[in-house]
């Protein structure tokens, strides 16, 4: 079959959630929660401690790729985002990318300092579609990453295995420093990975289920290129019939 896994390389991105992220329309779509923010020249300039927001554009519990550009700074500003609590992100000149699971529906941008910072080209898109991740896992650029803090799973959001069928299951492990990966995890006949590389195995499940991949023993590393391909033994496939043909030298 073709690959049954959707978004197995974690590269899928959703629609743009932010409106007027380049501030070409000034403050349209943005609310200043407190402080002073100037909207001009395709930028939002935070003057000292201040917060702007866009309400009801996110879905709590989903993971997002957040991209923003710092166009200018004065002093040492402390730029922050909100995922249920405030967390600091890079405040240096240039374009920055942050992956984060958000426990809120409102997008907040904050300058938590008395200095100034100007922001533009803000993009927020959902990532990690078709996967559920335990707390120690997160999405990064085209991969799922475990921080090794606890044992935990990544798993498909829908059933991919059917009882009695045979599959070739593959994945790539990279950046591993400690721990091991078990794939696919079903409690029996476990296959362990202790090193980086490309891996595959033949697997015949005894029930219909999702695909579980387990990082344990403090697994610190990343996984990508996950594939599940059903293998058939169909003997009724079309073939070329060579009967009646003979080979002759030219």
C-alpha positions as a LaTeX table, in Angstrom:
\begin{tabular}{lrrr}
\hline
Residue & $x$ (\AA) & $y$ (\AA) & $z$ (\AA) \\
\hline
Unk1 & 0.00 & 0.00 & 0.00 \\
Unk2 & 0.95 & 3.63 & 0.10 \\
Unk3 & 2.04 & 5.09 & 3.42 \\
Unk4 & $-0.91$ & 4.88 & 5.81 \\
Unk5 & 0.57 & 7.47 & 8.18 \\
Unk6 & $-0.52$ & 11.05 & 7.68 \\
Unk7 & 2.06 & 13.72 & 8.53 \\
Unk8 & 4.70 & 11.12 & 9.40 \\
Unk9 & 7.48 & 13.68 & 8.87 \\
Unk10 & 5.67 & 16.34 & 10.97 \\
Unk11 & 6.01 & 18.89 & 8.17 \\
Unk12 & 2.29 & 19.61 & 7.74 \\
Unk13 & 1.21 & 23.15 & 8.57 \\
Unk14 & $-2.31$ & 24.46 & 9.01 \\
Unk15 & $-3.87$ & 27.69 & 7.82 \\
Unk16 & $-2.67$ & 31.12 & 8.89 \\
Unk17 & $-4.40$ & 32.00 & 12.16 \\
Unk18 & $-3.19$ & 35.60 & 12.45 \\
Unk19 & $-4.74$ & 38.46 & 10.52 \\
Unk20 & $-2.67$ & 41.53 & 9.67 \\
Unk21 & 0.50 & 39.90 & 11.00 \\
Unk22 & 2.65 & 42.27 & 8.95 \\
Unk23 & 0.80 & 45.33 & 10.34 \\
Unk24 & 0.29 & 46.72 & 6.84 \\
Unk25 & $-3.16$ & 47.79 & 8.04 \\
Unk26 & $-1.88$ & 49.38 & 11.23 \\
Unk27 & $-3.59$ & 48.09 & 14.35 \\
Unk28 & $-6.49$ & 46.37 & 12.49 \\
Unk29 & $-7.24$ & 43.03 & 14.15 \\
Unk30 & $-5.10$ & 43.81 & 17.21 \\
Unk31 & $-6.13$ & 44.93 & 20.69 \\
Unk32 & $-3.75$ & 46.75 & 23.01 \\
Unk33 & $-4.34$ & 45.14 & 26.41 \\
Unk34 & $-2.15$ & 47.59 & 28.30 \\
Unk35 & 0.83 & 49.88 & 27.81 \\
Unk36 & 1.75 & 51.82 & 24.67 \\
Unk37 & 2.16 & 50.13 & 21.28 \\
Unk38 & 2.63 & 52.21 & 18.12 \\
Unk39 & 1.44 & 50.72 & 14.82 \\
Unk40 & 3.31 & 52.31 & 11.92 \\
Unk41 & 5.69 & 51.44 & 9.08 \\
Unk42 & 4.45 & 47.80 & 9.00 \\
Unk43 & 5.57 & 47.26 & 12.60 \\
Unk44 & 4.21 & 47.10 & 16.12 \\
Unk45 & 6.53 & 49.10 & 18.37 \\
Unk46 & 6.23 & 48.18 & 22.06 \\
Unk47 & 7.18 & 51.19 & 24.19 \\
Unk48 & 8.23 & 49.71 & 27.50 \\
Unk49 & 6.00 & 47.17 & 29.26 \\
Unk50 & 3.01 & 46.46 & 27.00 \\
Unk51 & 0.79 & 43.70 & 25.56 \\
Unk52 & $-1.24$ & 43.28 & 22.37 \\
Unk53 & $-3.56$ & 40.40 & 21.51 \\
Unk54 & $-5.78$ & 38.72 & 18.93 \\
Unk55 & $-8.72$ & 37.01 & 20.56 \\
Unk56 & $-10.26$ & 33.60 & 19.81 \\
Unk57 & $-7.90$ & 32.61 & 16.98 \\
Unk58 & $-6.27$ & 29.56 & 18.64 \\
Unk59 & $-7.53$ & 26.18 & 19.84 \\
Unk60 & $-6.42$ & 25.29 & 23.34 \\
Unk61 & $-4.35$ & 22.10 & 23.47 \\
Unk62 & $-3.02$ & 22.31 & 19.91 \\
Unk63 & 0.60 & 22.88 & 18.89 \\
Unk64 & 1.55 & 25.88 & 16.77 \\
Unk65 & 4.51 & 27.10 & 14.76 \\
Unk66 & 4.95 & 30.76 & 15.65 \\
Unk67 & 7.16 & 32.90 & 13.43 \\
Unk68 & 7.97 & 36.55 & 14.07 \\
Unk69 & 10.55 & 39.12 & 13.06 \\
Unk70 & 12.24 & 41.55 & 15.45 \\
Unk71 & 12.97 & 44.59 & 13.30 \\
Unk72 & 14.51 & 46.88 & 15.94 \\
Unk73 & 15.29 & 47.08 & 19.65 \\
Unk74 & 16.31 & 49.74 & 22.14 \\
Unk75 & 18.18 & 48.47 & 25.18 \\
Unk76 & 17.45 & 44.90 & 26.28 \\
Unk77 & 13.76 & 44.12 & 25.80 \\
Unk78 & 12.22 & 40.85 & 27.01 \\
Unk79 & 9.73 & 39.59 & 24.44 \\
Unk80 & 7.23 & 36.97 & 25.67 \\
Unk81 & 4.44 & 34.75 & 24.40 \\
Unk82 & 1.66 & 33.03 & 26.32 \\
Unk83 & 0.83 & 29.31 & 26.38 \\
Unk84 & $-1.22$ & 29.35 & 29.59 \\
Unk85 & 1.64 & 31.17 & 31.31 \\
Unk86 & 4.17 & 33.68 & 30.03 \\
Unk87 & 7.46 & 32.42 & 28.56 \\
Unk88 & 10.38 & 34.34 & 27.09 \\
Unk89 & 11.37 & 33.98 & 23.42 \\
Unk90 & 14.30 & 35.51 & 21.49 \\
Unk91 & 14.36 & 39.31 & 21.49 \\
Unk92 & 17.28 & 39.82 & 19.11 \\
Unk93 & 17.10 & 41.34 & 15.63 \\
Unk94 & 16.01 & 38.82 & 13.00 \\
Unk95 & 13.38 & 36.16 & 12.28 \\
Unk96 & 12.62 & 33.61 & 14.99 \\
Unk97 & 10.60 & 30.38 & 15.05 \\
Unk98 & 8.94 & 28.92 & 18.15 \\
Unk99 & 7.01 & 25.64 & 18.40 \\
Unk100 & 4.61 & 25.50 & 21.34 \\
Unk101 & 1.51 & 23.73 & 22.60 \\
Unk102 & $-0.88$ & 26.50 & 23.59 \\
Unk103 & $-3.40$ & 26.24 & 26.43 \\
Unk104 & $-5.28$ & 29.38 & 25.44 \\
Unk105 & $-7.47$ & 30.71 & 22.65 \\
Unk106 & $-6.01$ & 34.22 & 22.53 \\
Unk107 & $-2.61$ & 35.08 & 21.03 \\
Unk108 & $-0.70$ & 37.46 & 23.31 \\
Unk109 & 2.50 & 39.38 & 22.47 \\
Unk110 & 4.27 & 41.06 & 25.38 \\
Unk111 & 7.27 & 43.26 & 26.04 \\
Unk112 & 8.14 & 42.60 & 29.67 \\
Unk113 & 10.71 & 45.35 & 30.15 \\
Unk114 & 11.14 & 49.11 & 30.24 \\
Unk115 & 13.02 & 49.01 & 26.91 \\
Unk116 & 11.54 & 49.06 & 23.38 \\
Unk117 & 11.09 & 46.38 & 20.71 \\
Unk118 & 9.49 & 46.43 & 17.25 \\
Unk119 & 7.86 & 43.30 & 15.81 \\
Unk120 & 6.50 & 42.39 & 12.36 \\
Unk121 & 5.63 & 39.44 & 10.07 \\
Unk122 & 3.88 & 37.37 & 12.71 \\
Unk123 & 2.66 & 33.95 & 11.57 \\
Unk124 & 0.87 & 31.27 & 13.61 \\
Unk125 & 0.04 & 27.89 & 12.04 \\
Unk126 & $-1.00$ & 24.60 & 13.60 \\
Unk127 & 1.48 & 21.71 & 13.40 \\
Unk128 & 1.50 & 18.12 & 14.67 \\
Unk129 & $-1.75$ & 17.19 & 12.91 \\
Unk130 & $-2.82$ & 13.54 & 13.17 \\
Unk131 & $-0.65$ & 12.94 & 16.26 \\
Unk132 & $-1.19$ & 12.98 & 20.01 \\
Unk133 & 1.85 & 13.63 & 22.21 \\
Unk134 & 2.52 & 13.02 & 25.88 \\
Unk135 & 3.82 & 15.94 & 27.95 \\
Unk136 & 7.52 & 15.16 & 27.44 \\
Unk137 & 7.15 & 15.26 & 23.63 \\
Unk138 & 6.94 & 18.36 & 21.43 \\
Unk139 & 6.95 & 19.28 & 17.74 \\
Unk140 & 10.01 & 20.89 & 16.15 \\
Unk141 & 11.06 & 21.47 & 12.54 \\
Unk142 & 9.87 & 18.29 & 10.72 \\
Unk143 & 10.23 & 16.03 & 13.77 \\
Unk144 & 8.82 & 15.04 & 17.15 \\
Unk145 & 11.20 & 15.61 & 20.05 \\
Unk146 & 11.38 & 14.00 & 23.49 \\
Unk147 & 13.21 & 15.91 & 26.24 \\
Unk148 & 13.99 & 12.76 & 28.25 \\
Unk149 & 12.33 & 14.07 & 31.41 \\
Unk150 & 9.90 & 11.13 & 31.68 \\
Unk151 & 8.84 & 8.12 & 29.65 \\
Unk152 & 6.07 & 8.89 & 27.17 \\
Unk153 & 4.30 & 8.14 & 23.91 \\
Unk154 & 3.56 & 9.70 & 20.58 \\
Unk155 & 0.62 & 8.05 & 18.85 \\
Unk156 & $-1.54$ & 8.42 & 15.78 \\
Unk157 & $-4.94$ & 9.97 & 16.34 \\
Unk158 & $-6.76$ & 7.27 & 14.34 \\
Unk159 & $-6.47$ & 3.49 & 13.97 \\
Unk160 & $-4.00$ & 2.40 & 11.28 \\
Unk161 & $-3.48$ & $-1.28$ & 12.12 \\
Unk162 & $-6.01$ & $-3.99$ & 11.40 \\
Unk163 & $-5.84$ & $-7.31$ & 13.22 \\
Unk164 & $-4.19$ & $-10.09$ & 11.23 \\
Unk165 & $-2.79$ & $-7.88$ & 8.46 \\
Unk166 & 0.94 & $-7.48$ & 7.91 \\
Unk167 & 2.74 & $-4.14$ & 7.80 \\
Unk168 & 6.21 & $-2.72$ & 7.27 \\
Unk169 & 6.71 & $-0.07$ & 9.97 \\
Unk170 & 9.58 & 2.40 & 9.58 \\
Unk171 & 10.97 & 5.52 & 11.26 \\
Unk172 & 14.08 & 7.67 & 11.64 \\
Unk173 & 15.70 & 8.36 & 15.02 \\
Unk174 & 18.09 & 11.32 & 15.34 \\
Unk175 & 19.69 & 13.53 & 17.98 \\
Unk176 & 19.54 & 10.64 & 20.49 \\
Unk177 & 21.78 & 11.08 & 23.52 \\
Unk178 & 20.15 & 8.72 & 26.03 \\
Unk179 & 17.33 & 6.19 & 26.34 \\
Unk180 & 15.58 & 4.00 & 23.80 \\
Unk181 & 12.63 & 3.96 & 21.39 \\
Unk182 & 10.10 & 1.14 & 21.17 \\
Unk183 & 8.10 & 0.80 & 17.94 \\
Unk184 & 5.35 & $-0.05$ & 17.42 \\
Unk185 & 4.52 & $-0.46$ & 21.09 \\
Unk186 & 1.86 & $-3.08$ & 21.84 \\
Unk187 & 3.08 & $-4.61$ & 25.10 \\
Unk188 & 4.49 & $-7.78$ & 23.49 \\
Unk189 & 7.21 & $-8.61$ & 20.99 \\
Unk190 & 8.83 & $-5.25$ & 21.54 \\
Unk191 & 11.58 & $-3.92$ & 19.27 \\
Unk192 & 14.01 & $-1.48$ & 20.91 \\
Unk193 & 16.20 & 1.18 & 19.26 \\
Unk194 & 19.24 & 2.49 & 21.11 \\
Unk195 & 20.95 & 4.52 & 18.39 \\
Unk196 & 20.33 & 7.02 & 15.61 \\
Unk197 & 19.42 & 5.84 & 12.13 \\
Unk198 & 16.69 & 4.56 & 9.81 \\
Unk199 & 14.80 & 1.49 & 11.02 \\
Unk200 & 12.01 & $-0.78$ & 9.79 \\
Unk201 & 10.40 & $-4.05$ & 10.76 \\
Unk202 & 7.59 & $-6.37$ & 9.69 \\
Unk203 & 4.67 & $-6.32$ & 12.10 \\
Unk204 & 1.42 & $-8.29$ & 12.32 \\
Unk205 & $-0.92$ & $-6.88$ & 15.00 \\
Unk206 & $-3.40$ & $-9.07$ & 16.86 \\
Unk207 & $-5.95$ & $-6.25$ & 17.19 \\
Unk208 & $-7.12$ & $-3.09$ & 15.43 \\
Unk209 & $-5.33$ & $-0.12$ & 16.94 \\
Unk210 & $-3.48$ & 3.15 & 16.61 \\
Unk211 & 0.31 & 3.22 & 16.23 \\
Unk212 & 2.11 & 3.79 & 19.53 \\
Unk213 & 5.79 & 4.81 & 19.67 \\
Unk214 & 7.35 & 4.85 & 23.12 \\
Unk215 & 10.35 & 6.81 & 24.35 \\
Unk216 & 11.69 & 5.30 & 27.57 \\
Unk217 & 14.79 & 5.07 & 29.80 \\
Unk218 & 15.01 & 8.85 & 29.56 \\
Unk219 & 14.87 & 8.98 & 25.75 \\
Unk220 & 16.33 & 12.32 & 24.69 \\
Unk221 & 16.12 & 12.65 & 20.91 \\
Unk222 & 13.79 & 13.00 & 17.95 \\
Unk223 & 11.73 & 10.87 & 15.58 \\
Unk224 & 10.53 & 11.50 & 12.03 \\
Unk225 & 9.75 & 9.79 & 8.70 \\
Unk226 & 7.26 & 7.43 & 10.29 \\
Unk227 & 5.67 & 5.08 & 7.78 \\
Unk228 & 3.26 & 2.16 & 7.88 \\
Unk229 & 2.85 & 0.20 & 4.64 \\
Unk230 & 0.53 & $-2.77$ & 4.39 \\
Unk231 & 2.15 & $-5.82$ & 2.80 \\
Unk232 & $-0.13$ & $-8.11$ & 0.79 \\
Unk233 & 0.38 & $-11.64$ & $-0.54$ \\
Unk234 & $-2.09$ & $-11.21$ & $-3.39$ \\
Unk235 & $-1.31$ & $-13.67$ & $-6.20$ \\
Unk236 & $-3.95$ & $-12.39$ & $-8.62$ \\
Unk237 & $-1.92$ & $-9.38$ & $-9.79$ \\
Unk238 & $-1.57$ & $-8.78$ & $-13.57$ \\
Unk239 & 1.52 & $-10.34$ & $-15.15$ \\
Unk240 & 3.15 & $-10.48$ & $-18.58$ \\
Unk241 & 2.58 & $-13.85$ & $-20.21$ \\
Unk242 & 5.76 & $-14.93$ & $-22.02$ \\
Unk243 & 4.23 & $-18.20$ & $-23.29$ \\
Unk244 & 4.82 & $-18.62$ & $-27.05$ \\
Unk245 & 7.80 & $-16.24$ & $-27.09$ \\
Unk246 & 11.28 & $-17.49$ & $-27.93$ \\
Unk247 & 14.68 & $-15.85$ & $-27.66$ \\
Unk248 & 16.76 & $-15.46$ & $-30.83$ \\
Unk249 & 20.18 & $-13.91$ & $-31.22$ \\
Unk250 & 20.19 & $-10.82$ & $-33.36$ \\
\hline
\end{tabular}
